[in-house]
Short mmCIF file of C-alpha atoms in Angstrom, two decimals:
data_model
loop_
_atom_site.label_atom_id
_atom_site.label_comp_id
_atom_site.label_asym_id
_atom_site.label_seq_id
_atom_site.Cartn_x
_atom_site.Cartn_y
_atom_site.Cartn_z
CA PRO M 13 96.38 131.69 180.50
CA ASN M 14 96.35 134.49 177.92
CA PRO M 15 93.99 137.22 179.21
CA PHE M 16 91.63 139.24 177.01
CA VAL M 17 88.64 141.51 177.55
CA ASP M 18 86.32 141.77 174.52
CA GLU M 19 88.54 141.15 171.51
CA LEU M 20 90.92 138.28 170.80
CA ASN M 21 93.82 138.74 168.39
CA ILE M 22 95.61 135.69 166.99
CA SER M 23 98.96 135.62 165.24
CA TRP M 24 100.23 132.27 163.95
CA ASN M 25 103.14 132.77 161.53
CA SER M 26 102.77 129.56 159.52
CA LEU M 27 98.97 129.53 159.28
CA HIS M 28 97.58 130.50 155.88
CA LYS M 29 94.12 128.96 156.13
CA GLY M 30 92.53 127.02 158.92
CA ILE M 31 89.76 126.73 161.45
CA PHE M 32 89.32 127.75 165.05
CA LYS M 33 87.08 126.36 167.75
CA LEU M 34 86.51 128.02 171.11
CA TYR M 35 85.36 125.89 174.06
CA ASN M 36 84.33 126.95 177.54
CA ALA M 37 85.75 125.29 180.68
CA GLN M 38 82.93 122.71 180.63
CA GLY M 39 83.86 121.60 177.10
CA SER M 40 80.92 123.21 175.29
CA LEU M 41 81.66 124.63 171.84
CA MET M 42 81.06 128.39 172.06
CA MET M 43 82.24 129.54 168.62
CA GLU M 44 83.89 128.20 165.49
CA GLY M 45 84.94 129.60 162.17
CA ALA M 46 87.53 129.95 159.44
CA ILE M 47 90.86 131.74 159.54
CA SER M 48 92.14 133.06 156.22
CA GLY M 49 95.61 134.28 157.17
CA PRO M 50 98.32 134.39 159.83
CA ASN M 51 96.54 137.18 161.77
CA ALA M 52 92.92 137.15 162.91
CA SER M 53 90.75 139.14 165.31
CA PHE M 54 87.48 138.06 166.93
CA SER M 55 84.94 139.98 168.98
CA LEU M 56 84.05 137.95 172.07
CA LYS M 57 81.97 140.56 173.91
CA SER M 58 79.06 138.18 174.33
CA LEU M 59 81.06 135.64 176.35
CA GLU M 60 80.98 135.50 180.14
CA ALA M 61 84.18 136.02 182.12
CA GLY M 62 86.07 132.75 182.63
CA VAL M 63 88.50 130.25 181.18
CA TYR M 64 88.28 129.12 177.53
CA LEU M 65 90.25 126.83 175.24
CA LEU M 66 91.04 127.95 171.71
CA TYR M 67 91.83 125.18 169.23
CA LEU M 68 93.56 126.17 165.97
CA GLN M 69 93.90 123.71 163.07
CA GLU M 70 95.81 124.42 159.87
CA LYS M 71 93.83 123.43 156.76
CA GLY M 72 95.22 120.37 154.95
CA SER M 73 97.70 119.65 157.73
CA SER M 74 97.89 117.87 161.05
CA LYS M 75 99.42 121.01 162.59
CA SER M 76 97.27 122.30 165.43
CA GLN M 77 97.55 124.28 168.62
CA CYS M 78 95.43 124.58 171.75
CA ILE M 79 95.64 127.79 173.79
CA ARG M 80 94.18 128.44 177.24
CA LEU M 81 92.49 131.85 177.46
CA LEU M 82 91.10 133.93 180.29
CA LYS M 83 88.30 136.42 179.64
CA LYS M 84 88.26 139.19 182.22
#
């Protein structure tokens, strides 16, 4: 997993616009939103420590990525 504490930084070279969805280990949607460029930063201070799945989807494309995260 990719560890983080309170802030998550994303860099996806080919992504211009897209969406993200963050799920906890039980599959509950914790957060979702839009991404407007190849780099994004999110404050996740309110989340409990644990494992999360981040789903990234490029707008207008079938290109997606799922990343396993660990909040310390």
